[in-house]
């Protein structure tokens, strides 16, 4: 280092730092190149083809070498600088004239400072001796210090670096180039070597990505990678439980509608349209879509009814459009309008309607009304889901019933049948309308202890504590609906009537994913206030019987393909065994059990749909007759039906329905059963095995099944007539009115109303020591639906309620 003035320690440090930065920064650039390339390889952005790999490797090598050389050149160690260097140690001394006294500043002597002169042995010498020693000893240094130098003299002097050329070559050859080669080589190693230190999760992700990439690049036919990805992900998630799902863009939108109960649209529910061909076969009608439901307050007010056929939107035909494409054209920005052109059965001229796009709100409480005798003061609330507004809607319904009861509301029937659940927070809000503050509603427990949460009520209930509560359930009551049911049962606030619930005790969480997708996955189990988990299936345990049956099927034992026993797709889960169920105690001392869903306090027999009813529904027989009946009798199917309690489906109308349905050319209905194909295969199997007589018996069995199916038209006339009544009324009445009209035929609701009005029986079910879930005599339950109130009040043989716990 050569200076125009004597150097100081601070001066030397500043110059050294400046020089170090000028050398290290360009070298760091070369290192960063290698680091970035290695990171790229880590994230799988690597070259899979060897020729391209070698080309990129060479390019990075040249680039790194150039950066290194450029860095030395910018630091003053370029070719021009190397020519002036010699193989000698660096000399750090002041550059000055021989005529100038090195111990003076501006020609004046400074007596306070002396020179520091050191030879190899550390002995002091005079100035002449020091000069001679400096010429002979290569490691000798001389530093002159003058602390009175000004600020400019400390930082202003120029710095020049002198490094031997051999040293520069050695550094470049031994440090820079090997570093570049190392980083570059690591960046382009084969994938297996690069991911060798990765975690098992990273390796699995890399393998899955490679599989998709290879199929996309080299499969014999072009494959939709998006479909492959969703299929693979759904198969992976379904091995855990049926509630852990990947939601694509459309699935996420549907999930948000279920969660928030709102969407932007016109309030229509549509499906594919169909028609009956001249040969009596139902075919798709691609020229239109069929209206299945028109929400009251939205499209219903514009004149559109279920059964209408929409064939144009804003004057443009929808010929060949899918239901999704038509729905997209109906959707739009709230506040805008859309014009639809549609046909109605029995009318020659098409109709037009202008629909207003707005934020559609799907109500969780479609119906709230008084039931039973007017002087009894019994309210009824139908709760269909648990979206964000479920709690406030139930609260408003209770307030309206209490206001309009005319007297004190003595009992409330909460109908949760068919309720699939929803938000956990909404379940807590609904329970708050019945339970006092600081009452535990549910507890969730995750994989670790810190994921345990307890949910309690915070507000005073709107329903009076003196009002009796009856909750109606069935096999479709699940999730959040079970939370509400269990909380009211465990705190002895209500009796439960109906059938055992579904048994879903798992809690899901929705995680946002890129590209407008999401993941819904199970994060915890929930436990009722008494401490029980009502989950009916354990997905961590295999169903041994099903597994063994599947093994026999794979080994060719157990029949043809039509009789296969399919393995469970949800991690080999099995139902909770009765012997594994534990007993818990409610707040009032009643005994309840976990696992297998919630057992009602009073079990009722569920009337199952027959094969004929299922076939009539699946083949659109009710809708087809309703369309034909409305076209033929417009005076009977009109707005006059609203609030009429008289039946539309008389015996004459029902007979016409049977005749219409059995005429396949007219209705398109084919009298068949689910067993037809199996029986036909069985007959062919007998024939191929040489048992022709057994084949004839299989054909006779098939004929008997069809005869029994046709006989159900008369044995199940009441149930089929109720479905037909609803299909006809749907063409003129909104959903809430149809639900209210159907309640008069609901035998389970009749039993619930009777349970609410029987004071003694109600208290008996809530008595301490009662074992919940013990089924009463079925005959007594059915007889109770038609028994007199006097017999019920005495608790006699026709009473709806079982004997006391002591008698049992």
mmCIF file with all atom_site columns, C-alpha atoms in Angstrom, residues 500-649:
data_model
loop_
_atom_site.group_PDB
_atom_site.id
_atom_site.type_symbol
_atom_site.label_atom_id
_atom_site.label_alt_id
_atom_site.label_comp_id
_atom_site.label_asym_id
_atom_site.label_entity_id
_atom_site.label_seq_id
_atom_site.pdbx_PDB_ins_code
_atom_site.Cartn_x
_atom_site.Cartn_y
_atom_site.Cartn_z
_atom_site.occupancy
_atom_site.B_iso_or_equiv
_atom_site.pdbx_formal_charge
_atom_site.auth_seq_id
_atom_site.auth_comp_id
_atom_site.auth_asym_id
_atom_site.auth_atom_id
_atom_site.pdbx_PDB_model_num
ATOM 1   C CA . UNK A 1 500 ? -80.606  -42.994 15.569  1.00 0.00 ? 500 UNK A CA 1
ATOM 2   C CA . UNK A 1 501 ? -78.523  -40.255 13.972  1.00 0.00 ? 501 UNK A CA 1
ATOM 3   C CA . UNK A 1 502 ? -75.799  -40.708 11.363  1.00 0.00 ? 502 UNK A CA 1
ATOM 4   C CA . UNK A 1 503 ? -72.830  -40.695 13.753  1.00 0.00 ? 503 UNK A CA 1
ATOM 5   C CA . UNK A 1 504 ? -70.360  -38.134 12.381  1.00 0.00 ? 504 UNK A CA 1
ATOM 6   C CA . UNK A 1 505 ? -68.106  -36.988 15.198  1.00 0.00 ? 505 UNK A CA 1
ATOM 7   C CA . UNK A 1 506 ? -65.332  -35.445 13.092  1.00 0.00 ? 506 UNK A CA 1
ATOM 8   C CA . UNK A 1 507 ? -64.488  -31.774 12.621  1.00 0.00 ? 507 UNK A CA 1
ATOM 9   C CA . UNK A 1 508 ? -63.159  -30.445 9.311   1.00 0.00 ? 508 UNK A CA 1
ATOM 10  C CA . UNK A 1 509 ? -61.150  -27.355 8.524   1.00 0.00 ? 509 UNK A CA 1
ATOM 11  C CA . UNK A 1 510 ? -60.875  -25.630 5.140   1.00 0.00 ? 510 UNK A CA 1
ATOM 12  C CA . UNK A 1 511 ? -57.389  -24.530 4.050   1.00 0.00 ? 511 UNK A CA 1
ATOM 13  C CA . UNK A 1 512 ? -56.933  -22.184 1.119   1.00 0.00 ? 512 UNK A CA 1
ATOM 14  C CA . UNK A 1 513 ? -54.758  -23.506 -1.722  1.00 0.00 ? 513 UNK A CA 1
ATOM 15  C CA . UNK A 1 514 ? -53.331  -21.767 -4.805  1.00 0.00 ? 514 UNK A CA 1
ATOM 16  C CA . UNK A 1 515 ? -55.286  -21.329 -8.028  1.00 0.00 ? 515 UNK A CA 1
ATOM 17  C CA . UNK A 1 516 ? -58.663  -20.818 -6.301  1.00 0.00 ? 516 UNK A CA 1
ATOM 18  C CA . UNK A 1 517 ? -58.753  -24.305 -4.774  1.00 0.00 ? 517 UNK A CA 1
ATOM 19  C CA . UNK A 1 518 ? -59.003  -25.507 -1.194  1.00 0.00 ? 518 UNK A CA 1
ATOM 20  C CA . UNK A 1 519 ? -58.514  -28.540 1.023   1.00 0.00 ? 519 UNK A CA 1
ATOM 21  C CA . UNK A 1 520 ? -61.161  -29.693 3.478   1.00 0.00 ? 520 UNK A CA 1
ATOM 22  C CA . UNK A 1 521 ? -59.600  -32.066 5.963   1.00 0.00 ? 521 UNK A CA 1
ATOM 23  C CA . UNK A 1 522 ? -60.356  -33.570 9.363   1.00 0.00 ? 522 UNK A CA 1
ATOM 24  C CA . UNK A 1 523 ? -58.528  -31.861 12.224  1.00 0.00 ? 523 UNK A CA 1
ATOM 25  C CA . UNK A 1 524 ? -60.335  -33.054 15.353  1.00 0.00 ? 524 UNK A CA 1
ATOM 26  C CA . UNK A 1 525 ? -63.064  -35.169 16.919  1.00 0.00 ? 525 UNK A CA 1
ATOM 27  C CA . UNK A 1 526 ? -65.850  -33.576 18.880  1.00 0.00 ? 526 UNK A CA 1
ATOM 28  C CA . UNK A 1 527 ? -67.176  -34.707 22.238  1.00 0.00 ? 527 UNK A CA 1
ATOM 29  C CA . UNK A 1 528 ? -70.572  -33.972 23.741  1.00 0.00 ? 528 UNK A CA 1
ATOM 30  C CA . UNK A 1 529 ? -70.957  -32.299 27.171  1.00 0.00 ? 529 UNK A CA 1
ATOM 31  C CA . UNK A 1 530 ? -71.157  -35.708 28.858  1.00 0.00 ? 530 UNK A CA 1
ATOM 32  C CA . UNK A 1 531 ? -67.812  -36.662 27.287  1.00 0.00 ? 531 UNK A CA 1
ATOM 33  C CA . UNK A 1 532 ? -68.950  -39.090 24.585  1.00 0.00 ? 532 UNK A CA 1
ATOM 34  C CA . UNK A 1 533 ? -67.832  -39.182 20.964  1.00 0.00 ? 533 UNK A CA 1
ATOM 35  C CA . UNK A 1 534 ? -70.679  -40.279 18.715  1.00 0.00 ? 534 UNK A CA 1
ATOM 36  C CA . UNK A 1 535 ? -68.487  -41.193 15.723  1.00 0.00 ? 535 UNK A CA 1
ATOM 37  C CA . UNK A 1 536 ? -69.960  -44.384 14.280  1.00 0.00 ? 536 UNK A CA 1
ATOM 38  C CA . UNK A 1 537 ? -67.028  -45.478 12.075  1.00 0.00 ? 537 UNK A CA 1
ATOM 39  C CA . UNK A 1 538 ? -63.404  -45.815 13.160  1.00 0.00 ? 538 UNK A CA 1
ATOM 40  C CA . UNK A 1 539 ? -61.322  -45.095 10.058  1.00 0.00 ? 539 UNK A CA 1
ATOM 41  C CA . UNK A 1 540 ? -58.096  -46.135 11.774  1.00 0.00 ? 540 UNK A CA 1
ATOM 42  C CA . UNK A 1 541 ? -59.242  -49.748 12.085  1.00 0.00 ? 541 UNK A CA 1
ATOM 43  C CA . UNK A 1 542 ? -59.852  -52.216 9.285   1.00 0.00 ? 542 UNK A CA 1
ATOM 44  C CA . UNK A 1 543 ? -63.054  -54.139 8.774   1.00 0.00 ? 543 UNK A CA 1
ATOM 45  C CA . UNK A 1 544 ? -61.619  -57.641 8.874   1.00 0.00 ? 544 UNK A CA 1
ATOM 46  C CA . UNK A 1 545 ? -64.736  -59.286 7.470   1.00 0.00 ? 545 UNK A CA 1
ATOM 47  C CA . UNK A 1 546 ? -64.850  -56.977 4.455   1.00 0.00 ? 546 UNK A CA 1
ATOM 48  C CA . UNK A 1 547 ? -61.130  -57.371 3.919   1.00 0.00 ? 547 UNK A CA 1
ATOM 49  C CA . UNK A 1 548 ? -61.339  -61.162 3.955   1.00 0.00 ? 548 UNK A CA 1
ATOM 50  C CA . UNK A 1 549 ? -64.296  -61.068 1.575   1.00 0.00 ? 549 UNK A CA 1
ATOM 51  C CA . UNK A 1 550 ? -62.334  -58.828 -0.771  1.00 0.00 ? 550 UNK A CA 1
ATOM 52  C CA . UNK A 1 551 ? -59.399  -61.230 -0.615  1.00 0.00 ? 551 UNK A CA 1
ATOM 53  C CA . UNK A 1 552 ? -61.699  -64.117 -1.543  1.00 0.00 ? 552 UNK A CA 1
ATOM 54  C CA . UNK A 1 553 ? -63.033  -62.092 -4.436  1.00 0.00 ? 553 UNK A CA 1
ATOM 55  C CA . UNK A 1 554 ? -59.524  -61.367 -5.719  1.00 0.00 ? 554 UNK A CA 1
ATOM 56  C CA . UNK A 1 555 ? -58.777  -65.095 -5.517  1.00 0.00 ? 555 UNK A CA 1
ATOM 57  C CA . UNK A 1 556 ? -61.816  -65.882 -7.670  1.00 0.00 ? 556 UNK A CA 1
ATOM 58  C CA . UNK A 1 557 ? -64.073  -67.082 -4.857  1.00 0.00 ? 557 UNK A CA 1
ATOM 59  C CA . UNK A 1 558 ? -67.537  -65.659 -4.489  1.00 0.00 ? 558 UNK A CA 1
ATOM 60  C CA . UNK A 1 559 ? -69.080  -65.373 -7.942  1.00 0.00 ? 559 UNK A CA 1
ATOM 61  C CA . UNK A 1 560 ? -68.918  -63.148 -10.990 1.00 0.00 ? 560 UNK A CA 1
ATOM 62  C CA . UNK A 1 561 ? -68.112  -59.480 -11.293 1.00 0.00 ? 561 UNK A CA 1
ATOM 63  C CA . UNK A 1 562 ? -71.702  -58.407 -10.639 1.00 0.00 ? 562 UNK A CA 1
ATOM 64  C CA . UNK A 1 563 ? -71.571  -59.908 -7.141  1.00 0.00 ? 563 UNK A CA 1
ATOM 65  C CA . UNK A 1 564 ? -68.255  -58.424 -6.029  1.00 0.00 ? 564 UNK A CA 1
ATOM 66  C CA . UNK A 1 565 ? -67.788  -57.214 -2.509  1.00 0.00 ? 565 UNK A CA 1
ATOM 67  C CA . UNK A 1 566 ? -66.051  -53.867 -2.727  1.00 0.00 ? 566 UNK A CA 1
ATOM 68  C CA . UNK A 1 567 ? -63.476  -52.899 -0.145  1.00 0.00 ? 567 UNK A CA 1
ATOM 69  C CA . UNK A 1 568 ? -64.059  -49.784 1.865   1.00 0.00 ? 568 UNK A CA 1
ATOM 70  C CA . UNK A 1 569 ? -62.329  -46.830 0.271   1.00 0.00 ? 569 UNK A CA 1
ATOM 71  C CA . UNK A 1 570 ? -61.871  -44.985 3.541   1.00 0.00 ? 570 UNK A CA 1
ATOM 72  C CA . UNK A 1 571 ? -58.789  -46.440 5.134   1.00 0.00 ? 571 UNK A CA 1
ATOM 73  C CA . UNK A 1 572 ? -60.436  -49.777 5.958   1.00 0.00 ? 572 UNK A CA 1
ATOM 74  C CA . UNK A 1 573 ? -62.726  -48.134 8.503   1.00 0.00 ? 573 UNK A CA 1
ATOM 75  C CA . UNK A 1 574 ? -65.210  -50.238 10.422  1.00 0.00 ? 574 UNK A CA 1
ATOM 76  C CA . UNK A 1 575 ? -68.273  -49.511 12.478  1.00 0.00 ? 575 UNK A CA 1
ATOM 77  C CA . UNK A 1 576 ? -67.852  -49.222 16.219  1.00 0.00 ? 576 UNK A CA 1
ATOM 78  C CA . UNK A 1 577 ? -68.658  -52.557 17.817  1.00 0.00 ? 577 UNK A CA 1
ATOM 79  C CA . UNK A 1 578 ? -71.462  -52.637 20.364  1.00 0.00 ? 578 UNK A CA 1
ATOM 80  C CA . UNK A 1 579 ? -69.090  -54.170 22.918  1.00 0.00 ? 579 UNK A CA 1
ATOM 81  C CA . UNK A 1 580 ? -66.759  -51.163 22.597  1.00 0.00 ? 580 UNK A CA 1
ATOM 82  C CA . UNK A 1 581 ? -69.403  -48.578 23.392  1.00 0.00 ? 581 UNK A CA 1
ATOM 83  C CA . UNK A 1 582 ? -69.078  -46.837 26.759  1.00 0.00 ? 582 UNK A CA 1
ATOM 84  C CA . UNK A 1 583 ? -71.721  -45.401 29.046  1.00 0.00 ? 583 UNK A CA 1
ATOM 85  C CA . UNK A 1 584 ? -71.837  -41.754 30.133  1.00 0.00 ? 584 UNK A CA 1
ATOM 86  C CA . UNK A 1 585 ? -74.140  -39.773 32.391  1.00 0.00 ? 585 UNK A CA 1
ATOM 87  C CA . UNK A 1 586 ? -76.142  -36.657 31.534  1.00 0.00 ? 586 UNK A CA 1
ATOM 88  C CA . UNK A 1 587 ? -76.538  -33.634 33.810  1.00 0.00 ? 587 UNK A CA 1
ATOM 89  C CA . UNK A 1 588 ? -79.716  -35.132 35.256  1.00 0.00 ? 588 UNK A CA 1
ATOM 90  C CA . UNK A 1 589 ? -78.257  -38.586 35.803  1.00 0.00 ? 589 UNK A CA 1
ATOM 91  C CA . UNK A 1 590 ? -79.560  -40.372 32.703  1.00 0.00 ? 590 UNK A CA 1
ATOM 92  C CA . UNK A 1 591 ? -77.333  -42.936 31.001  1.00 0.00 ? 591 UNK A CA 1
ATOM 93  C CA . UNK A 1 592 ? -76.234  -42.420 27.396  1.00 0.00 ? 592 UNK A CA 1
ATOM 94  C CA . UNK A 1 593 ? -73.698  -44.254 25.225  1.00 0.00 ? 593 UNK A CA 1
ATOM 95  C CA . UNK A 1 594 ? -71.044  -43.157 22.768  1.00 0.00 ? 594 UNK A CA 1
ATOM 96  C CA . UNK A 1 595 ? -70.332  -44.450 19.260  1.00 0.00 ? 595 UNK A CA 1
ATOM 97  C CA . UNK A 1 596 ? -72.863  -45.270 16.593  1.00 0.00 ? 596 UNK A CA 1
ATOM 98  C CA . UNK A 1 597 ? -74.619  -41.883 16.569  1.00 0.00 ? 597 UNK A CA 1
ATOM 99  C CA . UNK A 1 598 ? -77.112  -40.412 19.024  1.00 0.00 ? 598 UNK A CA 1
ATOM 100 C CA . UNK A 1 599 ? -79.798  -42.770 20.219  1.00 0.00 ? 599 UNK A CA 1
ATOM 101 C CA . UNK A 1 600 ? -83.188  -41.082 20.642  1.00 0.00 ? 600 UNK A CA 1
ATOM 102 C CA . UNK A 1 601 ? -85.059  -41.126 23.911  1.00 0.00 ? 601 UNK A CA 1
ATOM 103 C CA . UNK A 1 602 ? -88.057  -42.449 22.031  1.00 0.00 ? 602 UNK A CA 1
ATOM 104 C CA . UNK A 1 603 ? -87.355  -44.549 18.956  1.00 0.00 ? 603 UNK A CA 1
ATOM 105 C CA . UNK A 1 604 ? -89.816  -44.641 16.077  1.00 0.00 ? 604 UNK A CA 1
ATOM 106 C CA . UNK A 1 605 ? -89.878  -47.067 13.173  1.00 0.00 ? 605 UNK A CA 1
ATOM 107 C CA . UNK A 1 606 ? -88.800  -45.397 9.936   1.00 0.00 ? 606 UNK A CA 1
ATOM 108 C CA . UNK A 1 607 ? -90.973  -46.218 6.971   1.00 0.00 ? 607 UNK A CA 1
ATOM 109 C CA . UNK A 1 608 ? -88.528  -47.110 4.205   1.00 0.00 ? 608 UNK A CA 1
ATOM 110 C CA . UNK A 1 609 ? -89.239  -46.353 0.570   1.00 0.00 ? 609 UNK A CA 1
ATOM 111 C CA . UNK A 1 610 ? -90.120  -49.406 -1.473  1.00 0.00 ? 610 UNK A CA 1
ATOM 112 C CA . UNK A 1 611 ? -88.469  -50.403 -4.735  1.00 0.00 ? 611 UNK A CA 1
ATOM 113 C CA . UNK A 1 612 ? -91.442  -49.027 -6.672  1.00 0.00 ? 612 UNK A CA 1
ATOM 114 C CA . UNK A 1 613 ? -91.131  -45.603 -5.051  1.00 0.00 ? 613 UNK A CA 1
ATOM 115 C CA . UNK A 1 614 ? -87.431  -45.505 -5.851  1.00 0.00 ? 614 UNK A CA 1
ATOM 116 C CA . UNK A 1 615 ? -88.081  -46.417 -9.482  1.00 0.00 ? 615 UNK A CA 1
ATOM 117 C CA . UNK A 1 616 ? -90.878  -43.842 -9.832  1.00 0.00 ? 616 UNK A CA 1
ATOM 118 C CA . UNK A 1 617 ? -88.573  -41.126 -8.492  1.00 0.00 ? 617 UNK A CA 1
ATOM 119 C CA . UNK A 1 618 ? -85.517  -42.106 -10.545 1.00 0.00 ? 618 UNK A CA 1
ATOM 120 C CA . UNK A 1 619 ? -87.523  -42.293 -13.797 1.00 0.00 ? 619 UNK A CA 1
ATOM 121 C CA . UNK A 1 620 ? -89.249  -38.914 -13.194 1.00 0.00 ? 620 UNK A CA 1
ATOM 122 C CA . UNK A 1 621 ? -92.705  -40.511 -13.137 1.00 0.00 ? 621 UNK A CA 1
ATOM 123 C CA . UNK A 1 622 ? -94.121  -37.938 -10.689 1.00 0.00 ? 622 UNK A CA 1
ATOM 124 C CA . UNK A 1 623 ? -92.894  -34.950 -12.719 1.00 0.00 ? 623 UNK A CA 1
ATOM 125 C CA . UNK A 1 624 ? -94.087  -36.428 -16.020 1.00 0.00 ? 624 UNK A CA 1
ATOM 126 C CA . UNK A 1 625 ? -97.627  -37.022 -14.735 1.00 0.00 ? 625 UNK A CA 1
ATOM 127 C CA . UNK A 1 626 ? -97.739  -33.596 -13.042 1.00 0.00 ? 626 UNK A CA 1
ATOM 128 C CA . UNK A 1 627 ? -96.846  -31.967 -16.377 1.00 0.00 ? 627 UNK A CA 1
ATOM 129 C CA . UNK A 1 628 ? -99.498  -33.943 -18.245 1.00 0.00 ? 628 UNK A CA 1
ATOM 130 C CA . UNK A 1 629 ? -102.108 -33.344 -15.521 1.00 0.00 ? 629 UNK A CA 1
ATOM 131 C CA . UNK A 1 630 ? -101.416 -29.599 -15.393 1.00 0.00 ? 630 UNK A CA 1
ATOM 132 C CA . UNK A 1 631 ? -101.684 -29.348 -19.178 1.00 0.00 ? 631 UNK A CA 1
ATOM 133 C CA . UNK A 1 632 ? -104.981 -31.241 -19.206 1.00 0.00 ? 632 UNK A CA 1
ATOM 134 C CA . UNK A 1 633 ? -106.500 -29.608 -16.077 1.00 0.00 ? 633 UNK A CA 1
ATOM 135 C CA . UNK A 1 634 ? -105.221 -26.008 -15.897 1.00 0.00 ? 634 UNK A CA 1
ATOM 136 C CA . UNK A 1 635 ? -108.212 -25.039 -13.754 1.00 0.00 ? 635 UNK A CA 1
ATOM 137 C CA . UNK A 1 636 ? -107.179 -27.493 -11.022 1.00 0.00 ? 636 UNK A CA 1
ATOM 138 C CA . UNK A 1 637 ? -103.428 -26.734 -11.129 1.00 0.00 ? 637 UNK A CA 1
ATOM 139 C CA . UNK A 1 638 ? -103.465 -22.975 -10.575 1.00 0.00 ? 638 UNK A CA 1
ATOM 140 C CA . UNK A 1 639 ? -102.819 -20.404 -7.874  1.00 0.00 ? 639 UNK A CA 1
ATOM 141 C CA . UNK A 1 640 ? -106.064 -21.542 -6.246  1.00 0.00 ? 640 UNK A CA 1
ATOM 142 C CA . UNK A 1 641 ? -104.147 -24.439 -4.712  1.00 0.00 ? 641 UNK A CA 1
ATOM 143 C CA . UNK A 1 642 ? -102.329 -22.145 -2.322  1.00 0.00 ? 642 UNK A CA 1
ATOM 144 C CA . UNK A 1 643 ? -103.373 -22.734 1.304   1.00 0.00 ? 643 UNK A CA 1
ATOM 145 C CA . UNK A 1 644 ? -105.940 -25.342 0.287   1.00 0.00 ? 644 UNK A CA 1
ATOM 146 C CA . UNK A 1 645 ? -105.960 -28.246 2.721   1.00 0.00 ? 645 UNK A CA 1
ATOM 147 C CA . UNK A 1 646 ? -108.041 -30.451 0.435   1.00 0.00 ? 646 UNK A CA 1
ATOM 148 C CA . UNK A 1 647 ? -106.167 -33.096 -1.482  1.00 0.00 ? 647 UNK A CA 1
ATOM 149 C CA . UNK A 1 648 ? -105.510 -32.660 -5.172  1.00 0.00 ? 648 UNK A CA 1
ATOM 150 C CA . UNK A 1 649 ? -104.730 -36.353 -5.591  1.00 0.00 ? 649 UNK A CA 1
#
